[in-house]
mmCIF file with all atom_site columns, C-alpha atoms in Angstrom:
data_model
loop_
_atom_site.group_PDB
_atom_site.id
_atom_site.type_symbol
_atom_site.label_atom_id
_atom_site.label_alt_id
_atom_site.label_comp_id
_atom_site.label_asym_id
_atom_site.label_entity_id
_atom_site.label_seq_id
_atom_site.pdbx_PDB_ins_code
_atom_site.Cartn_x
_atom_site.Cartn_y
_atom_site.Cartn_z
_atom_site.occupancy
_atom_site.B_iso_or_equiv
_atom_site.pdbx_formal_charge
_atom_site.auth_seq_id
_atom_site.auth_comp_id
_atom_site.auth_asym_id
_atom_site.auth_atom_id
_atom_site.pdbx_PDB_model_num
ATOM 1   C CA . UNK A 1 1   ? -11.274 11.901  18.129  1.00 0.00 ? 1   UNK A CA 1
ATOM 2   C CA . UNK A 1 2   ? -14.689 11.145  15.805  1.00 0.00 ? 2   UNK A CA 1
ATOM 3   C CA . UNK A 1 3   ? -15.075 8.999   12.922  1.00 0.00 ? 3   UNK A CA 1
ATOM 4   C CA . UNK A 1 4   ? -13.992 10.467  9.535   1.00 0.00 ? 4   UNK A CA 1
ATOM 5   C CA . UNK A 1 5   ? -17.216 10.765  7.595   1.00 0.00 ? 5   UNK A CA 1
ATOM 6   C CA . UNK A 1 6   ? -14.996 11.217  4.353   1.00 0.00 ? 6   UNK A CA 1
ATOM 7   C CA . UNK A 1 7   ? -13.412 7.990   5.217   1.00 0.00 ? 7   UNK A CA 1
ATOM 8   C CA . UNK A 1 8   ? -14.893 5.886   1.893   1.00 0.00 ? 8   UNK A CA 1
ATOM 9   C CA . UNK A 1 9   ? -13.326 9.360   -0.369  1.00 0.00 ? 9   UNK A CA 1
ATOM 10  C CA . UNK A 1 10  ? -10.313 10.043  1.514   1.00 0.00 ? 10  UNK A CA 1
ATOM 11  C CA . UNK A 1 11  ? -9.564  6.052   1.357   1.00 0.00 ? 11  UNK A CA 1
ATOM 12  C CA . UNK A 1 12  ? -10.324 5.495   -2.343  1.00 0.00 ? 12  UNK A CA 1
ATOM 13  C CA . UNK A 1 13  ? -8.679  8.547   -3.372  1.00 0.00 ? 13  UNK A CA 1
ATOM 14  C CA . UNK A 1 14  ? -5.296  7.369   -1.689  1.00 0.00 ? 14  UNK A CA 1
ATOM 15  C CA . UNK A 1 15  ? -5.354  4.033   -3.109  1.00 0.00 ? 15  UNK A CA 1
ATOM 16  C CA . UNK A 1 16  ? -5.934  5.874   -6.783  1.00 0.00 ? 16  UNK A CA 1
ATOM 17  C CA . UNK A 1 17  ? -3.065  8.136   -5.736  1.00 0.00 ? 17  UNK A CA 1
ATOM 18  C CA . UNK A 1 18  ? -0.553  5.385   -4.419  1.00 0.00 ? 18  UNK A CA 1
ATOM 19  C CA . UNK A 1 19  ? -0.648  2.950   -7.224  1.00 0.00 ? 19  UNK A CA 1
ATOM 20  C CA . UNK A 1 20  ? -0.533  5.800   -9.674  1.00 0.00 ? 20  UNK A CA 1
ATOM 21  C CA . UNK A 1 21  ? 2.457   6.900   -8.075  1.00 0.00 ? 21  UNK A CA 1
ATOM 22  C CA . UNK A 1 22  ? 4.192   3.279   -7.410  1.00 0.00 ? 22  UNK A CA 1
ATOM 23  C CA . UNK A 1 23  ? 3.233   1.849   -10.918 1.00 0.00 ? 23  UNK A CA 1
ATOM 24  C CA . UNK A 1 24  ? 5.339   5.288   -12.700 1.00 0.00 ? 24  UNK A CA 1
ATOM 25  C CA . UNK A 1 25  ? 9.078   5.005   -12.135 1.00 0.00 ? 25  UNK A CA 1
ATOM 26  C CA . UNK A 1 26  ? 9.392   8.216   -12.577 1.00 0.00 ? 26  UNK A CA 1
ATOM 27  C CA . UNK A 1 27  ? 7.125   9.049   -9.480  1.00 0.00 ? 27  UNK A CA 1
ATOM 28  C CA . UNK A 1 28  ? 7.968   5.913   -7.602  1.00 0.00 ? 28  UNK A CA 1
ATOM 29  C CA . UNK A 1 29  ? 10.459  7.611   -5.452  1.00 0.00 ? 29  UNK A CA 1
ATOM 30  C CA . UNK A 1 30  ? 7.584   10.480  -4.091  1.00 0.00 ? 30  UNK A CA 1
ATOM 31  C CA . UNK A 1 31  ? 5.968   7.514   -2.309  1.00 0.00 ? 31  UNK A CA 1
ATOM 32  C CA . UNK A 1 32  ? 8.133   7.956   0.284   1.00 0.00 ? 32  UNK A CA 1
ATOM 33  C CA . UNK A 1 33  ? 6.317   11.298  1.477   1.00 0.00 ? 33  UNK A CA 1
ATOM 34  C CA . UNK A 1 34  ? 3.413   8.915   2.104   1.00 0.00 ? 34  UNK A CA 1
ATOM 35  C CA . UNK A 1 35  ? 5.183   7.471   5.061   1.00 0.00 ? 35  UNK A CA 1
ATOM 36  C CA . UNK A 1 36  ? 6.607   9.146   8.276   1.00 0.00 ? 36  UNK A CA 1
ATOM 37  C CA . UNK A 1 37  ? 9.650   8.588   9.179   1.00 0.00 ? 37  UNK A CA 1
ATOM 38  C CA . UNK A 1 38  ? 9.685   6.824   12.087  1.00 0.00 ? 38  UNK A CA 1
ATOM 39  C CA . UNK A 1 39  ? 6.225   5.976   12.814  1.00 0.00 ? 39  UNK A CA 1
ATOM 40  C CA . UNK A 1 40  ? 5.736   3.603   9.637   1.00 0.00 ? 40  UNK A CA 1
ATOM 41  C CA . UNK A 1 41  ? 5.770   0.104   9.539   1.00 0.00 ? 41  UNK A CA 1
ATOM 42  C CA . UNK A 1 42  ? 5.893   -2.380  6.757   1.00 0.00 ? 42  UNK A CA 1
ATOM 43  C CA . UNK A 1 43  ? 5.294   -5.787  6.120   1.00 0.00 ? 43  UNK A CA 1
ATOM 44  C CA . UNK A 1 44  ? 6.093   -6.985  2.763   1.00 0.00 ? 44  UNK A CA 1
ATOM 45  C CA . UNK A 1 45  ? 5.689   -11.232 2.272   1.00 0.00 ? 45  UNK A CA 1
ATOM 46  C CA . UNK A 1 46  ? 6.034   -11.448 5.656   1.00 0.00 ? 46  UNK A CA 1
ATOM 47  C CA . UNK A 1 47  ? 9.422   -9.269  6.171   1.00 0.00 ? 47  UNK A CA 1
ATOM 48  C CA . UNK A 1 48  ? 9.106   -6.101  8.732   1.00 0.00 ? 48  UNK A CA 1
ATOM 49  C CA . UNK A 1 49  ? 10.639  -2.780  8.365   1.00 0.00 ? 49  UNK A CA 1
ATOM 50  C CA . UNK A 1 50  ? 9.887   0.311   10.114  1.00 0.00 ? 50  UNK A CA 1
ATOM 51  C CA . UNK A 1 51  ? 10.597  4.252   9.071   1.00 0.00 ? 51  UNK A CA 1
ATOM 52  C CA . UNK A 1 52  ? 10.785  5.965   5.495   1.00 0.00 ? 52  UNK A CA 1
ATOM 53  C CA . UNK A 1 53  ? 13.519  5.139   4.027   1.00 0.00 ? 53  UNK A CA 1
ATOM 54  C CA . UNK A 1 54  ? 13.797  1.529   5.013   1.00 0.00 ? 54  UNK A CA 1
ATOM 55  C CA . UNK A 1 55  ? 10.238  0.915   3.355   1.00 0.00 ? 55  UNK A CA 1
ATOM 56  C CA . UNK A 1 56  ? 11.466  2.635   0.296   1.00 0.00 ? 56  UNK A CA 1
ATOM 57  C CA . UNK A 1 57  ? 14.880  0.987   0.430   1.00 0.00 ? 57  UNK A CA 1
ATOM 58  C CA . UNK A 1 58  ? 12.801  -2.456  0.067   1.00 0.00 ? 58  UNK A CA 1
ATOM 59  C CA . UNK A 1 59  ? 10.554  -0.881  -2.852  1.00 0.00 ? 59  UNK A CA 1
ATOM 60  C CA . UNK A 1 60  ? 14.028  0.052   -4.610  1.00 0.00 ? 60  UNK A CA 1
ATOM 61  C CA . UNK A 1 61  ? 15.116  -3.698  -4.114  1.00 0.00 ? 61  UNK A CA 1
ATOM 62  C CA . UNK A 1 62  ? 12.219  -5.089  -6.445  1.00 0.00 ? 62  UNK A CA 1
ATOM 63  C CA . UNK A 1 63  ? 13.608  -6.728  -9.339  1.00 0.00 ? 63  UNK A CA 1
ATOM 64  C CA . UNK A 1 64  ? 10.742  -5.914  -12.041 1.00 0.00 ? 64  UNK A CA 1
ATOM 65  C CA . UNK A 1 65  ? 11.362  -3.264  -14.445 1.00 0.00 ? 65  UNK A CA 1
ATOM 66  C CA . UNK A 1 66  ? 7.694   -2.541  -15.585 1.00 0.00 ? 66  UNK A CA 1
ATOM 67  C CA . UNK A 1 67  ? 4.505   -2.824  -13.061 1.00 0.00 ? 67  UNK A CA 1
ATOM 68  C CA . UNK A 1 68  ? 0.820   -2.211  -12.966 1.00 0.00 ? 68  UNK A CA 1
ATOM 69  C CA . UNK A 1 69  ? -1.389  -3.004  -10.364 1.00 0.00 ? 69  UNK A CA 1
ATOM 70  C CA . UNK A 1 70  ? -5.396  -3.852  -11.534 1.00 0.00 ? 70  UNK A CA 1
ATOM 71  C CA . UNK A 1 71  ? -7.426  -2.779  -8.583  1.00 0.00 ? 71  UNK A CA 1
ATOM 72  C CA . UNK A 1 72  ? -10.506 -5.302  -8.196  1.00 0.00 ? 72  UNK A CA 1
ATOM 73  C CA . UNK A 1 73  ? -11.955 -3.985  -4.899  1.00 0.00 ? 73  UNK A CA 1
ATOM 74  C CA . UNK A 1 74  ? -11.240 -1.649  -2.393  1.00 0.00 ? 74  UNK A CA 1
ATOM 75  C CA . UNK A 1 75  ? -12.854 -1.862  1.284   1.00 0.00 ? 75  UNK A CA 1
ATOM 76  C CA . UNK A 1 76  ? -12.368 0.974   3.510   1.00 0.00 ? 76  UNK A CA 1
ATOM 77  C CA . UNK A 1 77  ? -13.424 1.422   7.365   1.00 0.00 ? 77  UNK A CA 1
ATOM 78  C CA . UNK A 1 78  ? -12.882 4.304   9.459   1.00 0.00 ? 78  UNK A CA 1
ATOM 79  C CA . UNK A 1 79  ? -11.188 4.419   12.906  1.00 0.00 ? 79  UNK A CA 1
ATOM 80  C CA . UNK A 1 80  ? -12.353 5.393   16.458  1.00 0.00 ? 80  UNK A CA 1
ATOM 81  C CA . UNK A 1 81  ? -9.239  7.553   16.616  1.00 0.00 ? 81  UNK A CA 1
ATOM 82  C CA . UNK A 1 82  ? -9.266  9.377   13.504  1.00 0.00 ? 82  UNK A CA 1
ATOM 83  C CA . UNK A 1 83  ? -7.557  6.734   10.686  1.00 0.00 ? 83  UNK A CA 1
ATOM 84  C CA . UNK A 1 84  ? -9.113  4.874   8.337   1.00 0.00 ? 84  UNK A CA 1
ATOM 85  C CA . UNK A 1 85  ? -8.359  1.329   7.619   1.00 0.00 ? 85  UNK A CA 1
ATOM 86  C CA . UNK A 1 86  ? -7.676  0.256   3.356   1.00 0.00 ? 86  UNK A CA 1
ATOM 87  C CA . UNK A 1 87  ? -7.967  -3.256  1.995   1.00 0.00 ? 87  UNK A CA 1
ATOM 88  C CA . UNK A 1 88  ? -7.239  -3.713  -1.338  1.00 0.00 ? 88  UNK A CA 1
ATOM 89  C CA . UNK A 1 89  ? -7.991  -6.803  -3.680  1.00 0.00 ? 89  UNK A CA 1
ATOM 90  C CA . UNK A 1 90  ? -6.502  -6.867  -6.920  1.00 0.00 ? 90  UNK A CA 1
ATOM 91  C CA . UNK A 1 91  ? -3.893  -8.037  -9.331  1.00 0.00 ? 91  UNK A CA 1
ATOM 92  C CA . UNK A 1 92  ? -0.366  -7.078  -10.147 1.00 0.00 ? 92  UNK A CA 1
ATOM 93  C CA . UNK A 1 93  ? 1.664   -6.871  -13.867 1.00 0.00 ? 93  UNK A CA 1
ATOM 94  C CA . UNK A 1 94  ? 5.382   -7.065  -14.007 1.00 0.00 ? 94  UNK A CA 1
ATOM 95  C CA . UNK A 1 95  ? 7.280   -6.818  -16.901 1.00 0.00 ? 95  UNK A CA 1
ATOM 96  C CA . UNK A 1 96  ? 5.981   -10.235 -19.250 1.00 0.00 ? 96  UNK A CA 1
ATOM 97  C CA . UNK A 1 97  ? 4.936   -12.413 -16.383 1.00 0.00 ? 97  UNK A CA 1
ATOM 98  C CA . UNK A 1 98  ? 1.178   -13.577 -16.180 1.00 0.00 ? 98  UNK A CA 1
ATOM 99  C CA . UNK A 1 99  ? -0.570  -11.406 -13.513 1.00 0.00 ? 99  UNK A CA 1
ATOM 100 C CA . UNK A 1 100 ? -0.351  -12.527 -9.657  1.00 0.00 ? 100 UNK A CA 1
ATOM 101 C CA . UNK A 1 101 ? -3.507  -11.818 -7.383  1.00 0.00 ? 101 UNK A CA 1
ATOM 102 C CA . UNK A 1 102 ? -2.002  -9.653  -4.621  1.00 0.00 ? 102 UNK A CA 1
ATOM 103 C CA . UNK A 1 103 ? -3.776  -7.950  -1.437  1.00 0.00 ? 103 UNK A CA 1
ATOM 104 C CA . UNK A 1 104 ? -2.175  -4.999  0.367   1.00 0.00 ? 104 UNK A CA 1
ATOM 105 C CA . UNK A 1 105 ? -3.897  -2.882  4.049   1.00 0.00 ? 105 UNK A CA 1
ATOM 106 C CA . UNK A 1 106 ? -3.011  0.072   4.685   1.00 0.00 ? 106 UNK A CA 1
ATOM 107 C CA . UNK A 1 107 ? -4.378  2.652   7.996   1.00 0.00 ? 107 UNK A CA 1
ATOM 108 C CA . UNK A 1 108 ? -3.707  5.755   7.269   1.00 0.00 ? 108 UNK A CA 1
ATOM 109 C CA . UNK A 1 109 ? -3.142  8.013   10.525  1.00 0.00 ? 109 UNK A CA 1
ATOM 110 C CA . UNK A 1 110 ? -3.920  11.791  10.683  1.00 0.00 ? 110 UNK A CA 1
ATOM 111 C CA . UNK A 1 111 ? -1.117  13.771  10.770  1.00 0.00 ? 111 UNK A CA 1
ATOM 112 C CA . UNK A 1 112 ? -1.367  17.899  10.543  1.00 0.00 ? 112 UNK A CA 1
ATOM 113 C CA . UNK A 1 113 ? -3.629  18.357  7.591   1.00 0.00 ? 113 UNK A CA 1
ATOM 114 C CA . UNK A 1 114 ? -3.468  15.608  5.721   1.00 0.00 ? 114 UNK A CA 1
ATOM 115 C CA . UNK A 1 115 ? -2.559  12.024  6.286   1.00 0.00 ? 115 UNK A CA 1
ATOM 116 C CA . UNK A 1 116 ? 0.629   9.313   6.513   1.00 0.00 ? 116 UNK A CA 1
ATOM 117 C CA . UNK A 1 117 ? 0.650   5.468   6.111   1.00 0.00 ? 117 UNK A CA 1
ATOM 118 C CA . UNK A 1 118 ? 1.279   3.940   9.369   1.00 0.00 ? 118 UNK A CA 1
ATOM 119 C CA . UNK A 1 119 ? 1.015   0.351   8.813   1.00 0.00 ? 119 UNK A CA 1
ATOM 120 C CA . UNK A 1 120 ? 1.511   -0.964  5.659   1.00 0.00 ? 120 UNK A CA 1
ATOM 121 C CA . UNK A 1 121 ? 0.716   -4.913  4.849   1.00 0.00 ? 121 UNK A CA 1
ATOM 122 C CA . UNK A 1 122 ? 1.479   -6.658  1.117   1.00 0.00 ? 122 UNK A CA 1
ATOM 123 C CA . UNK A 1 123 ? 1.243   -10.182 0.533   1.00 0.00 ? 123 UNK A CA 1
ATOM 124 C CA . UNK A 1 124 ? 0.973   -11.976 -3.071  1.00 0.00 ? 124 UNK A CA 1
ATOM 125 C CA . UNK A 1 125 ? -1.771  -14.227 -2.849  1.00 0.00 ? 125 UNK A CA 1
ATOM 126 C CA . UNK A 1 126 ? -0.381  -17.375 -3.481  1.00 0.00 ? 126 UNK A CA 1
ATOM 127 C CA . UNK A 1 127 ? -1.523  -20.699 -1.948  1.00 0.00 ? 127 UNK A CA 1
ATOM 128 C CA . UNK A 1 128 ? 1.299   -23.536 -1.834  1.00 0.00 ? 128 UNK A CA 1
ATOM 129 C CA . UNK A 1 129 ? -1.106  -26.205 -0.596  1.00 0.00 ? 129 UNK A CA 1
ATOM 130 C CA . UNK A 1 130 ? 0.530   -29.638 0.142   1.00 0.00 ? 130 UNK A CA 1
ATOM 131 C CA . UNK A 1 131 ? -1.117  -32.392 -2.030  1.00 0.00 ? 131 UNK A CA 1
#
């Protein structure tokens, strides 16, 4: 399988679509035809889960009631077999706390006619240096 030449498009227009999705609680729930259901994997502050409805089990389990997430940058490569590889920079809003920076990779695998998330990688960016 080639490169995706629409990689940059097809990336940036997922990343619009996902957080657009996520940040709406009354969409929140169709994020889970973004995954597969077996072939998805998660990482969320380190813990692992794999399939569908695991990965939207653990985005049911967060506490906040309101969220927005402020995209600063988003990097996208594409893959020798057909996926493209997301990283995105930015910062996320919940309810009255002070924003958090946050960075979250996603490869996206072809799969039919359009595309699933495979791997799936969020971590707040928080550094808990010993003085």
């Amino acid at each position: 399988m080639a490169l995706n030449p629409n990689y940059d498009e097809i990336g940036k227009a997922f990343t619009q679509q996902y957080y657009a999705l996520f940040d709406n609680p009354a969409t929140r729930g169709q994020l889970q035809g973004l995954y597969n259901a077996e072939q998805s994997l998660m990482s969320f502050e380190g813990q692992q889960m794999q399939g569908a409805e695991k990965i939207m089990g653990k985005i049911a389990s967060l506490t906040f009631q309101k969220i927005q997430h402020l995209i600063t940058a988003v990097d996208c490569q594409p893959m020798f077999d057909g996926g493209i590889l997301i990283n995105v920079l930015g910062q996320l809003k919940t309810d009255d706390d002070p924003p958090q920076s946050f960075m979250q990779n996603f490869v996206l695998r072809p799969g039919g006619d359009s595309f699933y998330i495979q791997h799936d990688v969020f971590r707040l960016v928080l550094h808990n240096v010993a003085a």
